[in-house]
Amino acid sequence: VTGKLENGYHTLSMIMQSIDVCDELSFEKTADETILFSMNKDLPDKIPAEKNLVYKAAKLLQDEFAIKDGVHVWLHKYIPVAAGMAGGSTDAAAVLYGMNQIFDLGLTREELMERGVKIGADVPYCIMRGTALAEGIGERLTSLPPMPPCNILVAKPGISVSTKYVYENLHANDLRPEISVSTKFVYDNLKLGSDMVHPDIDRLVADIREKDLYKIAADMGNVLETVTIPAYPVIADIKDHMMEHGAVNAMMSGSGPTVFGLFDKE
């Protein structure tokens, strides 16, 4: 997180990586213009349908292209909710892709990404996928070479974290660059709201281009941990547990509380 804009959005510089955990969405045309949205019963959706990103994505294309048919979208969740893993943005991206196919809209990937940012800052990346540098509010994307081969362990504690809470409690304009970032340095200098460490993203990009897993692990960092971990210490416990059992490094994903560990051995 590099700063905060007057409109409330935060500017970012971060590496995003897709993994093979995914939700499943199915689509069916309907006779009228109604957009129906169903979710697997074991995970009831407490958000009104019209506020869900799946609905917003379908409505966006339906309105723009004056689509007279409706659509029924079934969503089976596997990505944890409120986990800092862009699950909602992924679903919106899938709807844009699916609507483009079943209604023969002819939109390119770039055109879908342009529409995706109207729904959420992470949606363009979720259409693009792979390894990427995200800048701006997350919508300016630069494709990077694939991550070097490694095993990734993902763990989510039984809590949910509000992204809004995390950003509201992050004093982003106090972040300062640091030549070298280690986990010990971050924790030794953990002062919420001041003197926070900003990871060297340029060096991390260079590590990815070199395909050096150990340099990547050494240089990765997440300033949002300075907010989420004091509120939910279990995140630090999971990170420590992974490090004690062979991870080359472990870090919180996004605003949390999910933790991922990079391992060089399965």
Coordinates of C-alpha atoms in Angstrom, one line a residue:
V1 CA 0.0 0.0 0.0
T2 CA 1.7 3.2 -1.2
G3 CA -0.8 5.9 -0.3
K4 CA -4.4 7.0 0.0
L5 CA -6.3 9.0 -2.6
E6 CA -8.8 11.8 -1.8
N7 CA -11.7 9.6 -2.9
G8 CA -10.8 7.1 -0.2
Y9 CA -9.2 4.4 -2.4
H10 CA -5.7 3.3 -1.5
T11 CA -2.9 3.1 -4.1
L12 CA -1.1 -0.2 -4.3
S13 CA 2.0 -1.9 -5.6
M14 CA 1.8 -5.6 -5.2
I15 CA 2.4 -9.0 -6.8
M16 CA -0.7 -11.1 -7.4
Q17 CA -0.7 -14.8 -8.1
S18 CA -3.5 -17.2 -9.0
I19 CA -3.6 -20.7 -7.5
D20 CA -5.7 -23.8 -8.2
V21 CA -8.3 -23.2 -5.6
C22 CA -11.5 -22.0 -7.3
D23 CA -15.2 -21.6 -7.1
E24 CA -17.5 -23.2 -9.7
L25 CA -20.2 -21.2 -11.6
S26 CA -22.8 -22.5 -14.0
F27 CA -24.9 -20.4 -16.3
E28 CA -28.3 -20.8 -18.0
K29 CA -30.3 -18.4 -20.2
T30 CA -33.8 -17.6 -19.0
A31 CA -36.9 -16.4 -20.9
D32 CA -37.2 -13.0 -19.3
E33 CA -34.6 -10.3 -18.3
T34 CA -34.4 -11.5 -14.7
I35 CA -31.0 -12.2 -13.2
L36 CA -31.3 -15.1 -10.8
F37 CA -28.4 -16.0 -8.4
S38 CA -28.2 -19.2 -6.4
M39 CA -25.5 -20.4 -4.0
N40 CA -24.7 -23.8 -2.5
K41 CA -26.8 -24.4 0.6
D42 CA -24.0 -25.1 3.0
L43 CA -22.8 -21.5 2.6
P44 CA -25.9 -19.3 2.7
D45 CA -25.4 -15.8 1.2
K46 CA -26.3 -13.1 3.7
I47 CA -25.8 -10.3 1.1
P48 CA -28.8 -9.3 -0.9
A49 CA -28.5 -10.6 -4.5
E50 CA -28.4 -7.1 -6.1
K51 CA -25.4 -6.2 -3.9
N52 CA -23.5 -9.4 -4.7
L53 CA -20.6 -9.0 -7.2
V54 CA -22.0 -11.9 -9.3
Y55 CA -25.3 -10.0 -9.8
K56 CA -23.5 -6.7 -10.5
A57 CA -21.3 -8.3 -13.1
A58 CA -24.3 -9.8 -14.9
K59 CA -26.3 -6.6 -14.7
L60 CA -23.4 -4.5 -16.1
L61 CA -23.3 -6.5 -19.3
Q62 CA -27.1 -6.9 -19.5
D63 CA -27.6 -3.2 -19.4
E64 CA -24.7 -2.2 -21.7
F65 CA -25.7 -4.6 -24.5
A66 CA -29.5 -4.4 -23.9
I67 CA -29.7 -8.2 -23.5
K68 CA -33.3 -9.2 -23.5
D69 CA -32.8 -12.6 -22.1
G70 CA -32.1 -13.2 -18.4
V71 CA -29.6 -15.5 -16.8
H72 CA -29.5 -17.9 -13.9
V73 CA -26.1 -18.2 -12.2
W74 CA -25.3 -21.0 -9.8
L75 CA -22.3 -20.5 -7.5
H76 CA -20.6 -23.2 -5.6
K77 CA -18.1 -21.7 -3.2
Y78 CA -14.8 -23.3 -2.4
I79 CA -12.7 -20.1 -1.9
P80 CA -13.2 -19.0 1.8
V81 CA -15.3 -15.9 2.3
A82 CA -13.8 -12.7 3.8
A83 CA -10.4 -14.4 3.5
G84 CA -8.3 -11.9 1.6
M85 CA -8.2 -14.2 -1.4
A86 CA -10.4 -12.1 -3.8
G87 CA -13.1 -14.8 -3.9
G88 CA -15.9 -12.3 -4.7
S89 CA -13.8 -10.6 -7.4
T90 CA -13.0 -14.0 -8.9
D91 CA -16.7 -14.8 -9.2
A92 CA -17.5 -11.5 -10.8
A93 CA -14.7 -12.1 -13.4
A94 CA -16.2 -15.6 -14.1
V95 CA -19.6 -14.0 -14.7
L96 CA -18.2 -11.5 -17.2
Y97 CA -16.4 -14.3 -19.0
G98 CA -19.5 -16.6 -18.9
M99 CA -21.9 -13.9 -20.1
N100 CA -19.5 -13.0 -22.9
Q101 CA -19.6 -16.6 -24.0
I102 CA -23.3 -17.5 -23.7
F103 CA -24.6 -14.2 -25.2
D104 CA -21.9 -14.0 -28.0
L105 CA -20.8 -10.5 -27.0
G106 CA -17.5 -10.8 -28.7
L107 CA -15.5 -8.9 -26.0
T108 CA -11.8 -9.4 -25.8
R109 CA -10.0 -10.2 -22.6
E110 CA -8.8 -6.6 -22.4
E111 CA -12.4 -5.3 -23.0
L112 CA -13.6 -7.6 -20.2
M113 CA -10.9 -6.2 -17.9
E114 CA -12.0 -2.6 -18.7
R115 CA -15.5 -3.5 -17.6
G116 CA -14.3 -5.5 -14.6
V117 CA -12.7 -2.5 -12.8
K118 CA -16.2 -0.9 -12.6
I119 CA -17.2 -3.8 -10.3
G120 CA -14.0 -4.0 -8.2
A121 CA -10.4 -3.2 -8.3
D122 CA -9.3 -6.9 -8.2
V123 CA -11.7 -8.0 -11.0
P124 CA -9.4 -7.2 -14.0
Y125 CA -6.6 -9.3 -12.5
C126 CA -9.0 -12.2 -11.9
I127 CA -9.8 -12.1 -15.6
M128 CA -6.1 -11.9 -16.5
R129 CA -4.8 -14.4 -13.9
G130 CA -1.2 -15.7 -13.7
T131 CA 1.6 -13.8 -12.1
A132 CA 1.2 -10.0 -12.3
L133 CA 2.3 -6.6 -10.8
A134 CA -0.7 -4.6 -9.8
E135 CA -0.5 -0.9 -9.4
G136 CA -2.9 2.1 -9.1
I137 CA -5.9 0.9 -7.1
G138 CA -5.0 -2.6 -8.4
E139 CA -6.3 -2.1 -12.0
R140 CA -2.9 -1.3 -13.7
L141 CA -1.5 -4.7 -14.4
T142 CA 1.8 -5.9 -15.8
S143 CA 2.2 -9.6 -16.7
L144 CA 5.2 -11.2 -15.1
P145 CA 7.0 -14.6 -15.8
P146 CA 5.4 -17.5 -13.8
M147 CA 6.5 -18.1 -10.3
P148 CA 9.3 -20.7 -9.9
P149 CA 7.9 -24.2 -9.1
C150 CA 7.0 -24.5 -5.5
N151 CA 4.3 -25.9 -3.2
I152 CA 1.9 -23.4 -1.5
L153 CA 0.0 -24.2 1.7
V154 CA -3.0 -22.0 2.4
A155 CA -4.6 -21.8 5.8
K156 CA -7.5 -19.8 7.0
P157 CA -8.4 -19.5 10.7
G158 CA -12.0 -19.6 11.7
I159 CA -12.4 -15.9 11.6
S160 CA -13.4 -13.3 9.0
V161 CA -11.7 -10.0 8.5
S162 CA -13.3 -6.8 7.1
T163 CA -11.2 -5.3 4.4
K164 CA -12.8 -2.0 5.1
Y165 CA -11.6 -2.2 8.8
V166 CA -8.1 -3.0 7.8
Y167 CA -7.7 -0.1 5.3
E168 CA -9.4 2.4 7.6
N169 CA -6.8 1.5 10.3
L170 CA -3.8 1.6 8.0
H171 CA -2.1 5.0 8.0
A172 CA -0.8 4.4 4.4
N173 CA 0.9 7.8 3.9
D174 CA 3.2 7.0 6.8
L175 CA 4.7 4.0 5.0
R176 CA 8.4 4.4 4.2
P177 CA 10.6 2.4 1.8
E178 CA 13.1 0.0 3.3
I179 CA 16.1 -1.4 1.6
S180 CA 15.8 -4.8 3.2
V181 CA 12.7 -6.3 4.8
S182 CA 12.8 -9.3 7.1
T183 CA 10.0 -10.8 9.1
K184 CA 11.9 -10.2 12.3
F185 CA 12.5 -6.5 11.4
V186 CA 8.8 -6.0 10.7
Y187 CA 7.7 -7.4 14.0
D188 CA 10.5 -5.6 15.9
N189 CA 9.3 -2.4 14.4
L190 CA 5.6 -3.0 14.6
K191 CA 4.1 0.4 15.4
L192 CA 0.5 0.7 14.2
G193 CA -0.1 3.8 12.2
S194 CA 3.5 5.1 12.1
D195 CA 6.9 4.2 10.8
M196 CA 5.7 1.1 8.9
V197 CA 7.8 -0.8 6.5
H198 CA 7.1 -0.8 2.8
P199 CA 8.4 -4.0 0.9
D200 CA 10.7 -3.4 -2.1
I201 CA 8.4 -4.5 -4.9
D202 CA 10.9 -3.7 -7.6
R203 CA 13.3 -6.1 -6.1
L204 CA 10.6 -8.7 -5.7
V205 CA 9.8 -8.4 -9.4
A206 CA 13.5 -8.9 -10.2
D207 CA 13.5 -12.0 -8.0
I208 CA 10.5 -13.4 -10.0
R209 CA 12.2 -12.7 -13.3
E210 CA 15.3 -14.6 -12.0
K211 CA 13.0 -17.4 -10.9
D212 CA 14.7 -17.5 -7.5
L213 CA 12.2 -18.9 -4.9
Y214 CA 14.5 -18.1 -2.0
K215 CA 15.0 -14.5 -3.0
I216 CA 11.2 -14.1 -3.5
A217 CA 10.6 -15.6 0.0
A218 CA 13.2 -13.3 1.6
D219 CA 11.8 -10.1 -0.1
M220 CA 8.1 -10.6 0.2
G221 CA 6.1 -8.6 2.7
N222 CA 2.6 -7.3 3.5
V223 CA 2.0 -4.0 5.3
L224 CA -1.6 -4.9 6.0
E225 CA -0.2 -7.4 8.6
T226 CA 0.5 -4.4 10.8
V227 CA -3.2 -3.9 11.2
T228 CA -4.7 -7.4 11.0
I229 CA -2.2 -9.3 13.2
P230 CA -2.6 -7.1 16.3
A231 CA -6.3 -7.6 16.0
Y232 CA -6.1 -11.3 15.3
P233 CA -2.8 -12.8 16.7
V234 CA -3.7 -16.3 15.4
I235 CA -2.4 -15.1 12.0
A236 CA 1.1 -14.8 13.5
D237 CA 0.7 -18.2 15.2
I238 CA -0.1 -19.8 11.8
K239 CA 2.9 -18.0 10.1
D240 CA 5.2 -19.2 12.9
H241 CA 3.8 -22.8 12.6
M242 CA 4.5 -22.9 8.9
M243 CA 8.0 -21.5 9.3
E244 CA 8.7 -24.1 12.0
H245 CA 7.7 -26.9 9.7
G246 CA 9.7 -26.1 6.6
A247 CA 8.2 -23.0 4.8
V248 CA 10.8 -20.9 3.2
N249 CA 8.5 -18.0 4.2
A250 CA 4.9 -17.4 5.2
M251 CA 2.7 -14.3 4.8
M252 CA -0.8 -13.1 5.2
S253 CA -2.8 -12.9 1.9
G254 CA -4.3 -9.5 1.2
S255 CA -6.1 -8.0 4.2
G256 CA -6.3 -11.5 5.8
P257 CA -6.8 -13.6 7.7
T258 CA -5.6 -16.3 5.3
V259 CA -2.0 -17.2 5.5
F260 CA 0.1 -18.8 2.7
G261 CA 3.4 -20.6 3.0
L262 CA 5.9 -21.2 0.3
F263 CA 7.6 -24.6 0.5
D264 CA 10.4 -26.1 -1.6
K265 CA 9.4 -29.6 -0.7
E266 CA 5.9 -31.2 -0.8

